[in-house]
Short mmCIF file of C-alpha atoms and ligand atoms in Angstrom, two decimals:
data_model
loop_
_atom_site.label_atom_id
_atom_site.label_comp_id
_atom_site.label_asym_id
_atom_site.label_seq_id
_atom_site.Cartn_x
_atom_site.Cartn_y
_atom_site.Cartn_z
CA MET Q 13 51.17 -8.09 -3.71
CA THR Q 14 53.34 -5.06 -2.89
CA GLY Q 15 53.35 -2.99 0.45
CA SER Q 16 50.35 -0.43 -0.80
CA LEU Q 17 48.59 -2.67 -2.56
CA ALA Q 18 48.05 -4.84 0.35
CA ALA Q 19 47.53 -1.31 2.56
CA GLY Q 20 44.93 -0.08 -0.09
CA VAL Q 21 43.33 -3.81 0.08
CA ARG Q 22 43.28 -3.80 3.93
CA ALA Q 23 41.71 -0.10 3.65
CA GLY Q 24 38.81 -1.54 1.66
CA ALA Q 25 38.38 -4.12 3.75
CA GLU Q 26 37.94 -1.96 6.99
CA ARG Q 27 35.67 0.69 4.94
CA ASP Q 28 33.76 -2.21 4.36
CA ALA Q 29 33.47 -3.52 7.87
CA ARG Q 30 32.63 -0.25 9.25
CA LEU Q 31 29.91 0.47 6.50
CA ARG Q 32 28.32 -2.98 7.45
CA ARG Q 33 28.03 -2.34 11.28
CA LEU Q 34 26.70 1.28 10.74
CA ALA Q 35 24.03 0.20 8.40
CA LEU Q 36 23.04 -2.88 10.42
CA ALA Q 37 22.67 -0.30 13.74
CA THR Q 38 20.49 1.73 11.69
CA LEU Q 39 18.47 -0.62 10.80
CA ASP Q 40 18.16 -1.78 13.95
CA ALA Q 41 17.61 1.08 15.55
CA ASN Q 42 14.80 1.83 13.04
CA TRP Q 43 13.11 -1.89 13.46
CA GLU Q 44 9.60 -0.86 15.01
CA HIS Q 45 7.96 -4.45 15.97
CA ASP Q 46 6.38 -5.31 12.45
CA HIS Q 47 7.97 -2.92 10.06
CA THR Q 48 11.06 -0.64 9.96
CA VAL Q 49 10.41 3.20 9.91
CA PRO Q 50 12.24 5.12 6.94
CA SER Q 51 13.38 7.35 10.08
CA ARG Q 52 12.45 7.92 13.60
CA THR Q 53 12.33 11.92 13.58
CA LEU Q 54 11.12 12.49 10.01
CA TYR Q 55 9.03 9.54 8.92
CA PRO Q 56 7.87 7.36 11.75
CA HIS Q 57 5.21 5.42 9.99
CA GLN Q 58 5.78 2.54 7.22
CA TRP Q 59 6.50 3.68 3.74
CA SER Q 60 5.50 1.53 0.67
CA TRP Q 61 8.97 2.00 -1.36
CA ASP Q 62 11.20 1.80 1.48
CA SER Q 63 9.94 -1.30 2.87
CA ALA Q 64 10.79 -2.93 -0.57
CA PHE Q 65 14.66 -1.35 -0.45
CA ILE Q 66 14.76 -2.04 3.31
CA ALA Q 67 13.80 -5.89 2.75
CA ILE Q 68 16.66 -5.75 0.30
CA GLY Q 69 19.12 -5.18 2.61
CA LEU Q 70 17.65 -6.90 5.36
CA ALA Q 71 17.85 -9.96 3.46
CA HIS Q 72 21.99 -9.98 4.01
CA VAL Q 73 21.09 -9.98 7.68
CA ARG Q 74 17.85 -10.37 8.91
CA PRO Q 75 16.02 -12.65 6.25
CA ASP Q 76 13.08 -13.21 8.56
CA ARG Q 77 12.69 -9.18 9.16
CA ALA Q 78 12.71 -8.83 5.41
CA TRP Q 79 9.91 -11.08 4.50
CA ARG Q 80 8.05 -9.53 8.02
CA GLU Q 81 8.66 -6.42 6.36
CA LEU Q 82 7.04 -7.02 3.14
CA ARG Q 83 4.04 -8.91 4.80
CA THR Q 84 3.25 -5.93 6.88
CA LEU Q 85 2.93 -3.50 4.31
CA PHE Q 86 0.95 -5.86 2.04
CA ALA Q 87 -1.36 -6.87 4.69
CA ALA Q 88 -2.58 -3.05 4.08
CA GLN Q 89 -2.92 -3.72 0.52
CA TRP Q 90 -6.77 -2.23 -0.97
CA VAL Q 91 -9.39 -4.78 -2.34
CA ASP Q 92 -8.56 -3.04 -5.67
CA GLY Q 93 -4.79 -4.25 -5.53
CA ARG Q 94 -3.20 -0.80 -4.63
CA VAL Q 95 -0.32 -0.89 -2.12
CA PRO Q 96 -0.54 2.37 0.10
CA HIS Q 97 2.33 4.47 0.28
CA ILE Q 98 1.98 5.26 3.93
CA VAL Q 99 0.52 2.17 6.69
CA PHE Q 100 -0.13 4.53 9.94
CA ASN Q 101 0.97 3.05 13.10
CA PRO Q 102 -1.98 3.83 15.38
CA ALA Q 103 0.21 3.95 18.54
CA LEU Q 104 1.89 7.04 17.39
CA ARG Q 105 0.26 10.50 18.46
CA VAL Q 106 -2.24 12.85 16.26
CA GLY Q 107 0.40 15.10 14.77
CA ALA Q 108 3.33 12.72 14.57
CA TYR Q 109 3.45 13.27 11.06
CA PHE Q 110 1.87 15.08 8.52
CA PRO Q 111 -0.58 14.72 6.62
CA GLY Q 112 -1.32 11.86 9.40
CA PRO Q 113 -4.22 9.46 9.10
CA GLU Q 114 -6.95 11.65 9.84
CA PHE Q 115 -6.06 13.37 6.70
CA TRP Q 116 -6.09 10.63 4.50
CA ASP Q 117 -9.13 9.32 6.13
CA SER Q 118 -8.91 5.64 4.27
CA ALA Q 119 -11.59 4.46 6.31
CA ARG Q 120 -14.51 6.01 4.41
CA ALA Q 121 -12.91 4.40 1.23
CA ASP Q 122 -14.34 1.57 -0.64
CA GLY Q 123 -11.93 -1.38 0.02
CA ALA Q 124 -9.31 0.36 2.48
CA PRO Q 125 -8.08 -2.21 4.97
CA ALA Q 126 -8.71 -2.17 8.82
CA ALA Q 127 -5.60 -0.34 9.02
CA ALA Q 128 -5.63 3.44 8.71
CA THR Q 129 -3.43 3.97 5.54
CA SER Q 130 -2.85 6.87 2.64
CA GLY Q 131 -4.84 6.40 -0.18
CA ILE Q 132 -2.14 6.70 -3.41
CA VAL Q 133 0.81 4.13 -4.37
CA GLN Q 134 4.67 4.32 -4.65
CA PRO Q 135 6.91 2.87 -7.18
CA PRO Q 136 5.81 -0.58 -7.62
CA VAL Q 137 9.61 -1.93 -6.58
CA HIS Q 138 8.64 -4.78 -4.40
CA ALA Q 139 8.36 -7.75 -6.65
CA PRO Q 140 11.92 -7.24 -7.67
CA ALA Q 141 12.66 -6.96 -4.09
CA ALA Q 142 10.71 -9.77 -2.91
CA TRP Q 143 12.93 -12.02 -6.03
CA LEU Q 144 16.29 -10.37 -4.70
CA VAL Q 145 15.06 -11.26 -0.54
CA HIS Q 146 14.57 -14.94 -2.17
CA ARG Q 147 17.90 -15.08 -4.04
CA ARG Q 148 20.13 -13.42 -1.01
CA ALA Q 149 18.67 -16.38 1.39
CA PRO Q 150 16.64 -18.97 -0.30
CA SER Q 151 15.07 -21.33 1.97
CA GLU Q 152 11.75 -23.50 2.58
CA ALA Q 153 10.59 -20.06 4.38
CA SER Q 154 11.61 -17.70 1.44
CA VAL Q 155 9.73 -19.84 -1.22
CA ALA Q 156 6.40 -19.95 1.33
CA ALA Q 157 6.97 -16.13 1.72
CA LEU Q 158 6.92 -15.89 -2.22
CA ARG Q 159 4.22 -18.03 -2.55
CA ARG Q 160 2.12 -15.82 0.05
CA LEU Q 161 3.07 -12.66 -2.11
CA TYR Q 162 2.83 -13.79 -5.40
CA PRO Q 163 -0.92 -13.00 -6.03
CA ARG Q 164 -0.65 -10.08 -4.02
CA LEU Q 165 2.24 -8.54 -6.67
CA VAL Q 166 0.37 -9.70 -9.23
CA ALA Q 167 -3.17 -7.55 -7.77
CA GLN Q 168 -0.58 -4.51 -7.37
CA GLN Q 169 0.32 -4.58 -11.10
CA ARG Q 170 -3.37 -5.21 -12.21
CA TYR Q 171 -4.27 -2.04 -10.48
CA LEU Q 172 -1.45 0.15 -11.79
CA THR Q 173 -1.75 -1.38 -15.31
CA GLY Q 174 -5.32 -1.22 -15.25
CA ARG Q 175 -7.34 1.62 -13.44
CA ARG Q 176 -4.22 3.70 -13.45
CA ASP Q 177 -3.67 3.31 -17.34
CA VAL Q 178 -5.21 6.98 -17.62
CA GLY Q 179 -4.19 7.73 -20.63
CA GLY Q 180 -4.78 4.27 -22.59
CA GLY Q 181 -1.53 3.95 -23.88
CA GLY Q 182 -0.44 0.58 -21.58
CA LEU Q 183 1.62 2.59 -18.94
CA ALA Q 184 0.34 3.86 -15.59
CA ALA Q 185 -0.39 7.54 -14.37
CA ILE Q 186 0.60 9.08 -11.06
CA VAL Q 187 -2.19 11.16 -9.27
CA HIS Q 188 0.27 12.70 -6.99
CA PRO Q 189 4.13 13.46 -6.97
CA TRP Q 190 4.38 11.76 -3.93
CA GLU Q 191 3.65 8.72 -6.02
CA SER Q 192 6.48 8.78 -7.78
CA GLY Q 193 8.84 9.02 -4.62
CA LEU Q 194 10.38 12.22 -6.15
CA ASP Q 195 8.23 14.58 -4.44
CA ASN Q 196 9.58 17.98 -5.24
CA SER Q 197 11.73 17.02 -8.37
CA PRO Q 198 11.84 19.61 -11.35
CA ALA Q 199 9.93 16.82 -13.09
CA TRP Q 200 6.75 18.11 -11.56
CA ASP Q 201 7.10 21.31 -11.80
CA ALA Q 202 5.59 22.27 -15.09
CA PRO Q 203 2.42 19.56 -14.25
CA LEU Q 204 1.95 20.80 -10.57
CA ALA Q 205 1.93 24.60 -11.59
CA ALA Q 206 -1.69 24.00 -13.13
CA VAL Q 207 -2.63 22.73 -10.13
CA PRO Q 208 -4.37 25.66 -8.45
CA ALA Q 209 -3.37 26.22 -4.59
CA ASP Q 210 -2.24 29.11 -2.04
CA GLU Q 211 0.36 28.61 0.19
CA ALA Q 212 -1.48 30.27 2.63
CA VAL Q 213 -3.87 27.51 3.15
CA MET Q 214 -0.63 26.04 4.67
CA ARG Q 215 -1.43 28.33 8.07
CA ALA Q 216 -3.93 25.62 8.48
CA TYR Q 217 -1.56 22.83 9.31
CA ARG Q 218 1.22 22.27 10.89
CA ARG Q 219 4.00 20.75 8.95
CA HIS Q 220 6.00 18.42 10.56
CA ASP Q 221 9.01 17.78 8.39
CA THR Q 222 10.67 21.18 8.78
CA ALA Q 223 10.85 20.82 12.46
CA HIS Q 224 12.93 18.11 11.99
CA ALA Q 225 14.77 19.02 8.88
CA ALA Q 226 16.01 22.53 7.57
CA ALA Q 227 13.29 24.35 5.66
CA THR Q 228 15.83 24.94 2.48
CA GLN Q 229 16.45 21.00 2.25
CA ARG Q 230 12.70 20.43 2.31
CA PRO Q 231 9.76 21.20 -0.34
CA THR Q 232 8.36 24.97 0.03
CA ASP Q 233 5.00 25.99 1.36
CA LEU Q 234 3.87 26.26 -2.33
CA ASP Q 235 4.76 22.75 -2.95
CA TYR Q 236 2.72 21.76 0.16
CA ALA Q 237 -0.18 23.74 -0.72
CA ARG Q 238 -0.35 21.49 -3.86
CA TYR Q 239 0.38 18.37 -2.47
CA VAL Q 240 -2.33 18.89 -0.13
CA ALA Q 241 -4.80 20.17 -2.87
CA LEU Q 242 -4.14 16.79 -4.73
CA VAL Q 243 -4.76 15.00 -1.75
CA ASP Q 244 -8.10 16.94 -1.25
CA ALA Q 245 -9.31 16.55 -4.56
CA TYR Q 246 -8.16 12.53 -4.96
CA ARG Q 247 -9.94 11.96 -1.35
CA ALA Q 248 -13.28 13.76 -1.91
CA GLY Q 249 -13.90 11.11 -5.05
CA ARG Q 250 -12.86 8.67 -1.98
CA TYR Q 251 -9.69 7.65 -4.03
CA ARG Q 252 -11.51 6.16 -6.50
CA ASP Q 253 -10.12 6.28 -10.24
CA GLU Q 254 -12.99 6.14 -12.59
CA GLY Q 255 -12.77 9.37 -14.92
CA LEU Q 256 -9.69 11.08 -13.27
CA LEU Q 257 -8.84 12.27 -16.79
CA GLY Q 258 -12.23 14.51 -16.73
CA ARG Q 259 -11.64 15.58 -13.09
CA HIS Q 260 -7.77 15.48 -11.63
CA PRO Q 261 -5.72 18.26 -11.59
CA PHE Q 262 -2.38 15.87 -11.87
CA LEU Q 263 -1.75 13.41 -14.09
CA VAL Q 264 1.48 12.10 -15.49
CA GLU Q 265 2.93 8.98 -17.00
CA CYS Q 266 6.51 8.95 -14.80
CA PRO Q 267 9.47 6.84 -16.45
CA LEU Q 268 10.41 5.50 -13.09
CA VAL Q 269 7.21 4.25 -11.85
CA ASN Q 270 6.88 2.90 -15.34
CA ALA Q 271 10.11 1.19 -15.42
CA ALA Q 272 9.46 -0.20 -12.03
CA LEU Q 273 6.13 -1.41 -13.39
CA GLY Q 274 8.09 -3.78 -16.38
CA VAL Q 275 10.86 -4.49 -13.91
CA SER Q 276 8.13 -6.17 -11.90
CA GLU Q 277 6.62 -8.48 -14.82
CA TYR Q 278 10.37 -9.90 -15.33
CA ALA Q 279 10.73 -10.19 -11.64
CA LEU Q 280 7.14 -11.89 -11.43
CA ALA Q 281 8.17 -14.28 -13.99
CA ARG Q 282 10.96 -15.70 -12.05
CA ILE Q 283 8.96 -15.61 -9.07
CA ALA Q 284 6.16 -17.55 -11.09
CA THR Q 285 8.69 -20.42 -12.08
CA VAL Q 286 9.62 -21.05 -8.20
CA VAL Q 287 5.77 -21.12 -6.84
CA GLY Q 288 4.17 -22.95 -10.07
CA ALA Q 289 2.76 -20.43 -12.54
CA ASP Q 290 2.71 -19.60 -15.60
CA PRO Q 291 5.82 -17.16 -16.23
CA GLY Q 292 4.64 -16.30 -20.13
CA PRO Q 293 2.17 -14.03 -19.43
CA HIS Q 294 4.36 -12.17 -17.22
CA ARG Q 295 7.12 -11.70 -19.67
CA ASP Q 296 4.41 -10.87 -22.13
CA ARG Q 297 3.13 -7.76 -20.20
CA ALA Q 298 7.16 -6.85 -19.45
CA ALA Q 299 7.51 -6.35 -23.44
CA ARG Q 300 4.47 -4.86 -23.77
CA ILE Q 301 5.40 -2.10 -21.18
CA THR Q 302 8.73 -1.64 -22.67
CA GLU Q 303 7.25 -1.05 -25.68
CA ALA Q 304 4.78 1.80 -24.58
CA LEU Q 305 7.41 3.55 -22.31
CA VAL Q 306 9.87 3.98 -25.68
CA THR Q 307 6.41 4.92 -27.48
CA ARG Q 308 5.31 7.36 -24.96
CA LEU Q 309 7.85 8.88 -22.90
CA TRP Q 310 11.16 8.40 -25.21
CA ASP Q 311 11.98 12.09 -26.54
CA PRO Q 312 14.50 11.19 -29.56
CA LEU Q 313 15.87 14.35 -29.91
CA ALA Q 314 16.66 14.82 -25.74
CA GLY Q 315 18.05 11.25 -26.25
CA THR Q 316 16.20 10.83 -22.48
CA PHE Q 317 12.84 9.78 -21.11
CA ARG Q 318 10.58 12.16 -20.07
CA PRO Q 319 7.25 12.13 -17.78
CA ARG Q 320 4.48 12.93 -19.96
CA ASP Q 321 1.91 15.29 -18.65
CA LEU Q 322 -1.68 13.68 -19.50
CA ARG Q 323 -3.19 16.98 -19.42
CA THR Q 324 -1.46 18.53 -22.11
CA ASP Q 325 -0.68 15.16 -23.39
CA ARG Q 326 3.15 16.63 -23.69
CA LEU Q 327 6.76 15.58 -22.26
CA VAL Q 328 7.97 17.50 -19.57
CA ALA Q 329 11.06 19.23 -20.36
CA ALA Q 330 13.32 19.00 -16.89
CA ARG Q 331 15.90 15.97 -17.51
CA THR Q 332 16.10 14.50 -14.30
CA VAL Q 333 17.40 11.14 -12.89
CA LEU Q 334 13.99 9.90 -13.51
CA GLY Q 335 15.02 9.71 -17.13
CA LEU Q 336 17.27 7.25 -16.72
CA MET Q 337 15.54 4.66 -14.87
CA PRO Q 338 13.91 3.06 -17.87
CA LEU Q 339 17.83 1.50 -18.20
CA ALA Q 340 16.89 -1.10 -15.88
CA LEU Q 341 14.77 -2.86 -18.52
CA PRO Q 342 16.64 -5.66 -19.62
CA ASP Q 343 15.17 -5.25 -23.27
CA LEU Q 344 15.48 -1.85 -23.77
CA PRO Q 345 16.10 -1.32 -27.68
CA GLU Q 346 19.88 -0.42 -28.14
CA PRO Q 347 19.53 2.66 -29.53
CA GLN Q 348 17.53 3.77 -25.94
CA VAL Q 349 20.08 2.14 -23.91
CA ARG Q 350 23.22 3.83 -25.73
CA ALA Q 351 21.35 7.49 -25.62
CA VAL Q 352 20.56 6.74 -22.02
CA LEU Q 353 24.22 5.67 -21.06
CA ALA Q 354 25.39 9.04 -22.67
CA GLU Q 355 22.62 11.23 -20.95
CA ALA Q 356 24.31 9.47 -17.54
CA CYS Q 357 27.71 10.02 -18.70
CA SER Q 358 27.03 14.01 -19.83
CA PRO Q 359 28.25 16.27 -17.54
CA ARG Q 360 24.39 16.58 -16.53
CA PHE Q 361 24.74 13.40 -14.05
CA GLY Q 362 28.80 12.59 -14.35
CA LEU Q 363 28.50 8.65 -14.44
CA ALA Q 364 32.26 7.65 -15.20
CA ALA Q 365 34.36 4.30 -13.91
CA ARG Q 366 35.62 6.83 -11.36
CA MET Q 367 33.57 9.45 -10.31
CA ASP Q 368 34.76 12.76 -8.87
CA ARG Q 369 31.07 13.49 -7.73
CA PRO Q 370 28.15 11.85 -6.68
CA LEU Q 371 24.96 11.25 -9.02
CA PRO Q 372 22.93 13.84 -8.61
CA THR Q 373 18.99 13.77 -8.98
CA TYR Q 374 18.88 16.72 -11.60
CA ASP Q 375 20.58 17.77 -14.24
CA ARG Q 376 23.84 19.64 -12.61
CA THR Q 377 24.07 21.93 -15.76
CA ALA Q 378 20.33 23.17 -15.08
CA PRO Q 379 19.96 27.14 -14.13
CA ASP Q 380 17.42 26.10 -11.13
CA PHE Q 381 19.86 23.04 -9.79
CA GLU Q 382 19.51 23.44 -6.02
CA PRO Q 383 22.25 21.59 -3.87
CA LEU Q 384 20.10 21.85 -1.12
CA ARG Q 385 16.73 21.19 -1.86
CA TYR Q 386 15.85 17.27 -1.23
CA TRP Q 387 15.18 16.03 -4.85
CA ARG Q 388 16.11 18.79 -7.18
CA GLY Q 389 19.92 18.13 -7.00
CA PRO Q 390 20.69 16.17 -4.08
CA SER Q 391 22.02 12.83 -4.10
CA TRP Q 392 20.09 9.73 -3.14
CA VAL Q 393 21.39 6.41 -2.61
CA ASN Q 394 18.26 4.82 -4.17
CA THR Q 395 18.48 6.42 -7.39
CA GLY Q 396 21.82 5.46 -7.22
CA TRP Q 397 21.36 2.22 -6.73
CA LEU Q 398 18.66 1.62 -9.22
CA LEU Q 399 21.41 2.92 -11.52
CA TRP Q 400 24.01 0.84 -10.43
CA GLN Q 401 21.29 -2.62 -10.95
CA ALA Q 402 20.92 -1.11 -14.41
CA LEU Q 403 23.82 -0.81 -15.84
CA ARG Q 404 24.71 -4.37 -14.26
CA THR Q 405 21.56 -5.60 -16.44
CA HIS Q 406 23.13 -4.12 -19.48
CA ARG Q 407 26.47 -5.43 -18.69
CA ARG Q 408 28.25 -1.78 -17.90
CA ALA Q 409 30.52 -3.60 -15.29
CA ASP Q 410 33.00 -0.43 -15.50
CA LEU Q 411 29.97 2.25 -14.81
CA ALA Q 412 28.74 0.11 -12.40
CA ALA Q 413 31.74 -0.31 -10.27
CA GLY Q 414 32.42 3.54 -10.67
CA LEU Q 415 29.25 4.38 -9.30
CA ARG Q 416 29.15 1.88 -6.59
CA GLU Q 417 32.21 3.07 -5.16
CA SER Q 418 31.10 6.54 -5.20
CA LEU Q 419 27.87 5.67 -3.31
CA LEU Q 420 30.11 3.48 -0.59
CA ASP Q 421 32.20 6.87 -0.15
CA LEU Q 422 29.66 8.91 0.26
CA VAL Q 423 28.11 6.94 3.36
CA ASP Q 424 31.21 6.11 4.45
CA THR Q 425 32.39 9.85 4.90
CA ALA Q 426 28.99 11.00 6.03
CA GLY Q 427 26.98 8.25 7.46
CA CYS Q 428 23.60 7.20 6.84
CA HIS Q 429 21.78 10.02 5.61
CA GLU Q 430 18.76 10.34 3.64
CA TYR Q 431 20.63 12.46 0.92
CA PHE Q 432 23.65 14.24 0.38
CA HIS Q 433 25.12 17.73 -1.37
CA PRO Q 434 25.93 16.75 -5.10
CA ASP Q 435 29.26 18.72 -4.52
CA THR Q 436 30.49 18.38 -1.20
CA GLY Q 437 29.03 14.87 0.09
CA ALA Q 438 28.03 16.37 3.14
CA GLY Q 439 24.64 14.37 4.61
CA LEU Q 440 21.34 16.23 4.41
CA GLY Q 441 17.80 15.27 5.73
CA SER Q 442 17.68 12.66 8.12
CA PRO Q 443 20.81 11.43 9.44
CA ALA Q 444 19.80 7.83 10.09
CA PHE Q 445 17.67 6.79 7.20
CA SER Q 446 16.90 3.21 6.81
CA TRP Q 447 16.90 2.77 2.96
CA THR Q 448 20.48 4.42 2.93
CA ALA Q 449 21.72 1.94 5.52
CA ALA Q 450 19.75 -1.28 3.41
CA LEU Q 451 21.19 -0.47 -0.13
CA VAL Q 452 24.34 0.10 1.18
CA LEU Q 453 24.52 -3.66 2.74
CA ASP Q 454 23.46 -4.81 -0.97
CA ALA Q 455 25.93 -2.93 -2.74
CA LEU Q 456 28.28 -4.34 0.41
CA ALA Q 457 27.82 -7.97 -0.88
CA ASP Q 458 28.00 -7.37 -4.51
CA GLY Q 459 31.27 -6.03 -5.25
C1 LIG D 523 5.94 11.78 1.56
C2 LIG D 523 9.99 8.00 3.08
C3 LIG D 523 9.69 8.68 2.29
C4 LIG D 523 10.32 8.57 0.46
C5 LIG D 523 9.73 9.46 -0.28
C6 LIG D 523 10.54 10.74 0.23
C7 LIG D 523 9.69 11.02 1.60
C8 LIG D 523 7.23 11.60 2.38
C9 LIG D 523 7.53 13.29 2.87
O1 LIG D 523 9.86 10.25 2.52
O2 LIG D 523 8.24 11.64 1.13
O3 LIG D 523 6.04 10.23 1.38
O4 LIG D 523 7.16 13.11 3.85
O5 LIG D 523 8.45 14.03 2.14
O6 LIG D 523 10.35 11.77 -0.74
O7 LIG D 523 10.17 8.99 -1.77
O8 LIG D 523 9.44 7.23 0.42
O9 LIG D 523 11.08 8.04 3.30
#
């Protein structure tokens, strides 16, 4: 090895060790008796898809805690199978987060658990997470944990493909942008515009987020007025899903939620073989979801996936990172794989074997691209990690390596931030964010 090569290898190993220490310290600091908070300041309760990502990272360093994280979340599963997007910590003061438990009022809904929760869901990334946690640290305890979780994960899928198949085409609909996890993505602008709301209603509430993060980096008051109106509407029907098409003002089929739904069936097939269940039906369902995604959300002219607004039965025009997520499906047909890769590698998203800027969450070339505002441009580690996994599934080692390096460098330079400026890499939002730490740990383990 030449001197400069050896120095490069040493610098790489030092960076990785530094990142590992930072990530572990972040996760440890955010551990809260039986779950990990996404952020001590901004998000002090337990969030659904955060816990899945967090478990994936914890599997490398604290496998017991990884299972505990998932167990706590699924203990709050509703009778109909929905896994709530927030499980509230009863020890926190009123006002620790908006909207809090009193706003959601889950206790009055049929089939809600004893714990106070929200009434909506988030992308179902939990079955793949459970599978990864087991694969990272297989043991008798992990098999027992899979056995306990399997029926709950199946119930979660049944809820989404059953009651939430509002469009009748084999995909799940979301009833709130928060259910996508990408709250103020431009993907929701058009469907949200149809939700009647006045930003003046926000005078009646106290937003908690803007006390901890710059308002320029968060959704607007008008966004929040609509978020509140949608919760009001869903809660008024006690979070029941019957007849949603006739009465609910926001119903959209999201490419990320449905890609996760399909990937979950593949993960469940694997889990089934470990727990002695039949993997066949899961594989069949995975194939059906993949087919439905292509039939309902593929836009052949744009060469990407787009959300379908069920209220207008049209595809949403914005090109966001959500459109790349179906690449995670292993049996996605070749023409779609090729086109999504081309979209990802275009100047809109800039994926490359050597990336000069981090992956954004929205088309960089769009006139309304906003480098600071949350899901309207900034770079997030979870969407990067999901695409990294998808690239590995489709054996694009070159692109996967480029994306991984970009993610690790971003966090090494700025810290475990919630999101990052897509040009400068500066840290934005919460400075000690759990899934950033967790997914860095996972990426480090798989060079
Ligand atoms: C609303 C916790 C959550 C993430 C979401 C992210 C953000 C909440 C908020 O924080 O949403 O659920 O208050 O903005 O958008 O993806 O799960 O980290």
